[in-house]
Amino acid sequence: MTAGYRAATVSTKPHSVIQGIDEMNFATFDLNLLRVLDALFREGSTVKAARRLALSQSAVSGALSRLRHALDDPLFLRQGNRLVATDFAVGLQEPLRQELERIEAMLSQPDPFDPATASGVFRISASDFFAEMLMPPLADLLYRTAPGIRAQLVDLVPHDYVQSLERRNADLALIPDTAVPDWVSRAPLFRSPFHVIARRDNPGIAGLAFGGPMPIDTFCRLHHVLFSPEGNLTAMGDAALTRVGRRRQVAMTVPVFSGVCRAVSESDLIALVPAQLAAKVAGSFGLQVFRPPMQIDPPLIIGIWHRRSDRAPLAAWMRGQVFELMRALDG
C-alpha cells in the first residue's frame, strides 16, 4: 500500500459501485460524491467537473479527497493538464454511469400515457353483475383504443370486499358503498335500484301489468331466489319488508346473478335484482320485470383502489374508462 491507498491493479471484470465502497459504513457515505465521481470521469478535470456540476473547483477537489479516503484508492492521477483514472477507478466508471442513469429514470416523471401503445394487465374485483354490465363495453373500448391492455374480472373476497384489493391483487374493486380504511381511495359511481323478475309464463304473475309494481301479497306469496355470495338468507329486500310488517319466502340462494336469472327463467320463483341488469337480460332470459311493492333505497356502488396506485398512469387511465362506463348506468 502507498500513502494509504491500495495498489492499482488491472481488473478482469467490472466492479460493482457498491462493492467499491470497501468495508466502510455505507450508511454514512455521501451519495452526492458519486455524482462528482461521474463528472470527473466525463470531464477529466476538476475545473470542468466543477463547471458541469455548478460547484467551485475547491468543492470538487474536496469531494475527490473524500472519495479517495472512502474508496481507499487515489482514483485519478495527474498527467499533464488532465486527470487519468486508476485501473480501480476504470472498473467503476461504466457501472457508476449505469446506476446514475437508472436512478434518474426511476425518479423522472413518466412519459405521457398513450393507451394505443401501452401494455399491461388491469384486475377488477366485482360481482358477476359487472360481467354483464361492464365487461362487454370495456372489451370493445380496449379493442379499439388500447389493444395491449388486458382486463381481468375476478371474484370479490366474501364478507370483506375491501380485502379484494390485497387478497385478489385487484387494481380496482366495485362494491356497495362502505367505510374504507385510509389506505384506500374511493369514487362514487352509480345507484342501483332493484326490480322484480319473473318468467313470462309464471302463473303467479297472470293478470299483472308488466312494468308496474308487483302487489305485495303476490311478492310475499311467491318463492324467491336470493343473490348471496355468502349464502345469507336475508338481504336489503327483507329489511324493507320488515319495515312494512311483511316477510317473503326465500327458496334458495345463488352466488352469482347469472344463476339467479337462470333459476327464475326455468321455474316459478321470482327474484329481486339490480334494475339495470333486469332491463338488459329480460329479453334473452324470457323474463318480465316489475317494480317492487315496497320502498328499497337504491345502494350506491363505488370504486375503490389502493392509494399507492393513485398516480400510476395505466391504472389511472383504466379507472377513468371504467368509471365513465359505470356512471352511464346511474339514473
Coordinates of C-alpha atoms in Angstrom, one line a residue:
M1 CA 0.0 0.0 0.0
T2 CA 1.3 3.5 -0.7
A3 CA 0.0 6.7 1.0
G4 CA -2.9 4.7 2.5
Y5 CA -4.1 3.6 -1.0
R6 CA -4.4 0.1 -2.4
A7 CA -2.1 -0.6 -5.2
A8 CA -3.8 -0.1 -8.6
T9 CA -4.4 -3.4 -10.3
V10 CA -5.9 -4.4 -13.5
S11 CA -9.5 -5.7 -13.0
T12 CA -10.7 -8.6 -15.2
K13 CA -14.4 -7.8 -14.6
P14 CA -16.4 -4.6 -13.9
H15 CA -16.6 -3.5 -10.3
S16 CA -19.9 -3.0 -8.5
V17 CA -20.1 0.6 -7.4
I18 CA -21.4 -0.5 -4.0
Q19 CA -18.7 -3.2 -3.6
G20 CA -16.2 -0.5 -4.4
I21 CA -17.1 1.2 -1.2
D22 CA -14.9 -1.3 0.5
E23 CA -15.8 -2.4 4.1
M24 CA -16.9 1.1 5.0
N25 CA -20.1 2.2 6.7
F26 CA -22.3 2.7 3.7
A27 CA -24.9 4.4 5.9
T28 CA -22.6 7.4 6.4
F29 CA -21.4 7.6 2.8
D30 CA -22.5 10.8 1.0
L31 CA -24.1 9.6 -2.3
N32 CA -23.6 13.0 -3.8
L33 CA -20.0 12.1 -4.1
L34 CA -20.9 9.6 -6.8
R35 CA -22.2 12.5 -9.0
V36 CA -18.8 14.2 -8.5
L37 CA -17.0 11.0 -9.5
D38 CA -19.1 10.6 -12.6
A39 CA -18.4 14.2 -13.6
L40 CA -14.7 13.6 -13.1
F41 CA -14.9 10.6 -15.4
R42 CA -16.7 12.6 -18.0
E43 CA -14.6 15.7 -17.9
G44 CA -11.1 14.5 -16.8
S45 CA -10.6 17.8 -15.0
T46 CA -11.7 19.2 -11.6
V47 CA -12.3 22.6 -13.3
K48 CA -14.6 21.2 -16.0
A49 CA -16.3 18.9 -13.5
A50 CA -17.0 21.8 -11.2
R51 CA -18.5 23.7 -14.2
R52 CA -20.6 20.7 -15.1
L53 CA -21.9 20.4 -11.5
A54 CA -22.2 24.2 -10.9
L55 CA -19.8 23.9 -8.0
S56 CA -16.5 25.6 -7.1
Q57 CA -13.2 23.8 -8.1
S58 CA -12.3 23.6 -4.4
A59 CA -15.6 21.9 -3.6
V60 CA -14.9 19.3 -6.3
S61 CA -11.3 18.8 -5.1
G62 CA -12.6 18.4 -1.5
A63 CA -15.2 15.8 -2.8
L64 CA -12.4 13.9 -4.6
S65 CA -10.3 13.8 -1.4
R66 CA -13.3 12.3 0.5
L67 CA -13.8 9.8 -2.3
R68 CA -10.2 8.7 -2.2
H69 CA -10.4 8.2 1.5
A70 CA -13.8 6.3 1.3
L71 CA -12.7 4.0 -1.5
D72 CA -9.1 3.7 -0.4
D73 CA -7.7 4.4 -3.8
P74 CA -6.2 7.5 -5.5
L75 CA -8.9 7.2 -8.3
F76 CA -7.2 9.8 -10.5
L77 CA -3.5 10.7 -11.2
R78 CA -2.5 13.9 -12.7
Q79 CA -0.9 13.6 -16.1
G80 CA -0.1 17.0 -17.6
N81 CA -3.3 19.1 -17.6
R82 CA -5.7 16.1 -17.1
L83 CA -6.6 13.5 -14.6
V84 CA -6.1 9.9 -15.6
A85 CA -8.2 7.2 -13.8
T86 CA -6.5 4.4 -12.0
D87 CA -7.3 0.8 -13.0
F88 CA -9.6 0.5 -10.0
A89 CA -11.5 3.6 -11.0
V90 CA -11.8 2.5 -14.6
G91 CA -13.7 -0.6 -13.3
L92 CA -16.2 1.7 -11.6
Q93 CA -16.8 4.1 -14.5
E94 CA -19.4 2.2 -16.5
P95 CA -21.3 0.6 -13.6
L96 CA -21.5 4.0 -12.0
R97 CA -22.9 5.7 -15.1
Q98 CA -25.5 2.9 -15.5
E99 CA -26.6 3.2 -11.8
L100 CA -26.9 7.0 -12.0
E101 CA -28.9 6.7 -15.3
R102 CA -31.2 4.1 -13.7
I103 CA -31.8 6.3 -10.6
E104 CA -32.5 9.3 -12.8
A105 CA -35.0 7.3 -14.9
M106 CA -36.6 6.0 -11.7
L107 CA -37.2 9.5 -10.3
S108 CA -38.2 11.1 -13.6
Q109 CA -41.8 11.8 -14.4
P110 CA -43.2 9.1 -16.6
D111 CA -43.8 9.8 -20.3
P112 CA -47.3 10.9 -21.2
F113 CA -49.6 7.8 -21.1
D114 CA -50.6 6.5 -24.6
P115 CA -53.3 3.8 -24.4
A116 CA -52.6 2.9 -28.0
T117 CA -49.1 1.7 -27.3
A118 CA -49.5 0.8 -23.6
S119 CA -49.4 -2.8 -22.4
G120 CA -50.3 -4.4 -19.1
V121 CA -53.0 -6.1 -17.0
F122 CA -55.7 -4.5 -15.0
R123 CA -57.6 -6.6 -12.5
I124 CA -61.1 -5.7 -11.4
S125 CA -62.7 -7.4 -8.4
A126 CA -66.5 -7.4 -8.6
S127 CA -69.7 -9.5 -8.7
D128 CA -70.9 -11.0 -12.0
F129 CA -73.3 -8.1 -12.4
F130 CA -70.2 -6.4 -13.9
A131 CA -69.6 -9.4 -16.3
E132 CA -72.9 -8.3 -18.0
M133 CA -72.8 -4.5 -17.4
L134 CA -69.1 -3.6 -17.6
M135 CA -67.0 -6.2 -19.4
P136 CA -68.7 -6.2 -22.8
P137 CA -68.4 -2.4 -23.4
L138 CA -65.0 -2.4 -21.8
A139 CA -63.9 -5.1 -24.2
D140 CA -65.0 -3.1 -27.1
L141 CA -63.3 0.1 -25.8
L142 CA -60.0 -1.7 -25.2
Y143 CA -60.0 -3.4 -28.6
R144 CA -60.4 0.0 -30.3
T145 CA -58.2 2.2 -28.1
A146 CA -55.8 0.1 -26.0
P147 CA -55.2 -3.3 -27.6
G148 CA -52.2 -4.0 -25.5
I149 CA -54.1 -3.8 -22.2
R150 CA -55.8 -6.9 -20.7
A151 CA -58.7 -6.6 -18.3
Q152 CA -59.4 -9.4 -15.8
L153 CA -62.6 -9.7 -13.7
V154 CA -62.1 -11.7 -10.5
D155 CA -64.3 -12.6 -7.6
L156 CA -64.7 -10.4 -4.5
V157 CA -63.4 -11.7 -1.2
P158 CA -66.5 -12.9 0.7
H159 CA -67.5 -10.9 3.8
D160 CA -64.8 -8.3 3.4
Y161 CA -64.9 -6.7 -0.1
V162 CA -62.2 -4.2 0.7
Q163 CA -59.7 -7.0 1.2
S164 CA -60.1 -7.9 -2.5
L165 CA -57.5 -5.2 -3.2
E166 CA -54.9 -7.2 -1.3
R167 CA -56.0 -10.8 -1.4
R168 CA -57.2 -10.8 -5.1
N169 CA -54.4 -8.4 -6.1
A170 CA -57.1 -6.2 -7.6
D171 CA -56.3 -2.8 -9.2
L172 CA -60.0 -1.8 -8.6
A173 CA -62.9 -3.3 -6.7
L174 CA -66.5 -2.4 -7.5
I175 CA -68.7 -2.7 -4.4
P176 CA -71.7 -1.3 -2.5
D177 CA -70.8 1.8 -0.5
T178 CA -69.0 1.1 2.7
A179 CA -66.5 2.6 5.1
V180 CA -62.9 2.2 3.8
P181 CA -59.6 2.4 5.6
D182 CA -57.3 5.3 5.0
W183 CA -55.0 3.4 2.6
V184 CA -57.9 3.1 0.1
S185 CA -59.2 5.7 -2.4
R186 CA -62.8 5.7 -3.5
A187 CA -65.1 7.2 -6.1
P188 CA -68.9 7.1 -6.2
L189 CA -70.2 5.5 -9.5
F190 CA -74.0 4.9 -9.7
R191 CA -77.0 3.9 -7.7
S192 CA -78.5 0.5 -8.3
P193 CA -82.3 0.3 -7.7
F194 CA -84.0 -3.1 -7.5
H195 CA -86.6 -4.6 -9.8
V196 CA -88.5 -7.9 -9.5
I197 CA -88.1 -10.5 -12.3
A198 CA -90.3 -13.5 -13.1
R199 CA -90.5 -15.8 -16.2
R200 CA -93.1 -14.6 -18.7
D201 CA -95.4 -17.7 -18.3
N202 CA -95.2 -17.9 -14.5
P203 CA -98.8 -18.5 -13.4
G204 CA -98.2 -16.4 -10.3
I205 CA -98.0 -13.2 -12.3
A206 CA -101.0 -13.8 -14.5
G207 CA -103.0 -10.6 -15.0
L208 CA -100.3 -8.3 -13.6
A209 CA -99.3 -5.2 -15.6
F210 CA -95.8 -5.7 -16.8
G211 CA -93.5 -2.9 -15.8
G212 CA -95.8 -1.8 -12.9
P213 CA -95.5 -2.6 -9.2
M214 CA -95.9 -6.2 -8.1
P215 CA -98.6 -6.4 -5.4
I216 CA -97.1 -7.0 -2.0
D217 CA -99.3 -10.1 -1.5
T218 CA -98.0 -11.6 -4.7
F219 CA -94.4 -10.7 -3.8
C220 CA -94.7 -12.4 -0.4
R221 CA -96.6 -15.4 -1.7
L222 CA -94.2 -16.4 -4.5
H223 CA -90.9 -18.1 -3.5
H224 CA -87.7 -16.2 -4.1
V225 CA -84.2 -16.8 -5.4
L226 CA -81.8 -14.6 -3.4
F227 CA -78.4 -13.4 -4.7
S228 CA -75.9 -14.0 -1.9
P229 CA -72.2 -14.9 -2.5
E230 CA -72.0 -15.6 1.2
G231 CA -75.2 -17.8 1.4
N232 CA -77.1 -15.3 3.6
L233 CA -80.9 -15.9 3.7
T234 CA -81.8 -12.2 4.1
A235 CA -80.8 -9.0 2.2
M236 CA -81.9 -5.4 1.6
G237 CA -85.3 -6.5 0.4
D238 CA -86.0 -8.3 3.6
A239 CA -85.1 -5.2 5.7
A240 CA -87.5 -3.2 3.5
L241 CA -90.3 -5.8 4.0
T242 CA -89.8 -5.7 7.8
R243 CA -90.4 -2.0 7.8
V244 CA -93.9 -2.6 6.5
G245 CA -94.5 -5.7 8.7
R246 CA -94.2 -8.3 6.0
R247 CA -91.9 -11.3 5.1
R248 CA -91.0 -13.1 1.9
Q249 CA -90.2 -16.8 1.3
V250 CA -86.6 -17.4 0.2
A251 CA -86.4 -20.8 -1.5
M252 CA -82.7 -20.7 -2.4
T253 CA -79.6 -18.6 -2.6
V254 CA -77.2 -18.3 -5.5
P255 CA -73.8 -16.7 -5.5
V256 CA -74.0 -15.2 -9.0
F257 CA -76.6 -13.0 -10.7
S258 CA -76.5 -15.1 -13.8
G259 CA -77.6 -18.1 -11.8
V260 CA -80.4 -16.1 -10.2
C261 CA -81.7 -15.1 -13.6
R262 CA -81.4 -18.7 -14.9
A263 CA -83.2 -20.1 -12.0
V264 CA -86.1 -17.6 -12.4
S265 CA -86.3 -18.3 -16.1
E266 CA -86.7 -22.0 -15.6
S267 CA -89.1 -22.1 -12.5
D268 CA -91.9 -20.3 -10.8
L269 CA -89.5 -18.5 -8.5
I270 CA -89.0 -14.7 -8.6
A271 CA -86.1 -12.5 -7.6
L272 CA -85.0 -9.0 -6.8
V273 CA -82.1 -8.0 -9.0
P274 CA -80.5 -4.6 -10.0
A275 CA -82.8 -2.7 -12.3
Q276 CA -80.0 -2.2 -14.9
L277 CA -79.4 -6.0 -15.1
A278 CA -83.1 -6.8 -15.2
A279 CA -83.5 -4.5 -18.2
K280 CA -80.5 -6.0 -20.1
V281 CA -81.3 -9.7 -19.6
A282 CA -85.1 -9.8 -19.6
G283 CA -85.3 -10.5 -23.4
S284 CA -82.7 -13.2 -23.5
F285 CA -83.9 -15.0 -20.4
G286 CA -87.7 -14.6 -21.2
L287 CA -88.4 -12.5 -18.1
Q288 CA -91.0 -9.9 -17.1
V289 CA -89.9 -7.0 -14.9
F290 CA -91.9 -5.3 -12.2
R291 CA -91.2 -2.6 -9.6
P292 CA -91.0 -3.9 -6.1
P293 CA -94.1 -3.3 -3.8
M294 CA -92.0 -1.7 -1.0
Q295 CA -89.5 1.2 -0.9
I296 CA -85.9 0.0 -1.2
D297 CA -83.3 2.7 -1.1
P298 CA -81.0 2.1 -4.1
P299 CA -77.5 1.3 -2.9
L300 CA -74.6 3.4 -4.1
I301 CA -71.9 1.5 -6.0
I302 CA -68.4 2.8 -5.5
G303 CA -65.0 2.0 -7.0
I304 CA -62.1 1.5 -4.5
W305 CA -58.4 1.1 -5.1
H306 CA -55.1 1.2 -3.2
R307 CA -53.8 4.8 -2.8
R308 CA -50.4 3.6 -3.9
S309 CA -51.9 3.5 -7.4
D310 CA -53.4 7.0 -7.4
R311 CA -50.9 8.3 -10.0
A312 CA -49.9 5.1 -11.8
P313 CA -50.6 6.0 -15.4
L314 CA -52.1 2.7 -16.7
A315 CA -54.2 2.2 -13.6
A316 CA -55.5 5.8 -13.6
W317 CA -56.4 5.6 -17.2
M318 CA -58.3 2.3 -16.8
R319 CA -60.1 3.6 -13.7
G320 CA -61.3 6.6 -15.8
Q321 CA -62.6 4.4 -18.6
V322 CA -64.4 2.1 -16.1
F323 CA -65.9 5.0 -14.2
E324 CA -67.2 6.6 -17.3
L325 CA -68.9 3.4 -18.4
M326 CA -70.4 2.8 -14.9
R327 CA -71.6 6.3 -14.3
A328 CA -73.7 5.9 -17.5
L329 CA -75.8 3.4 -15.5
D330 CA -76.9 6.0 -13.0
G331 CA -80.5 7.2 -13.1

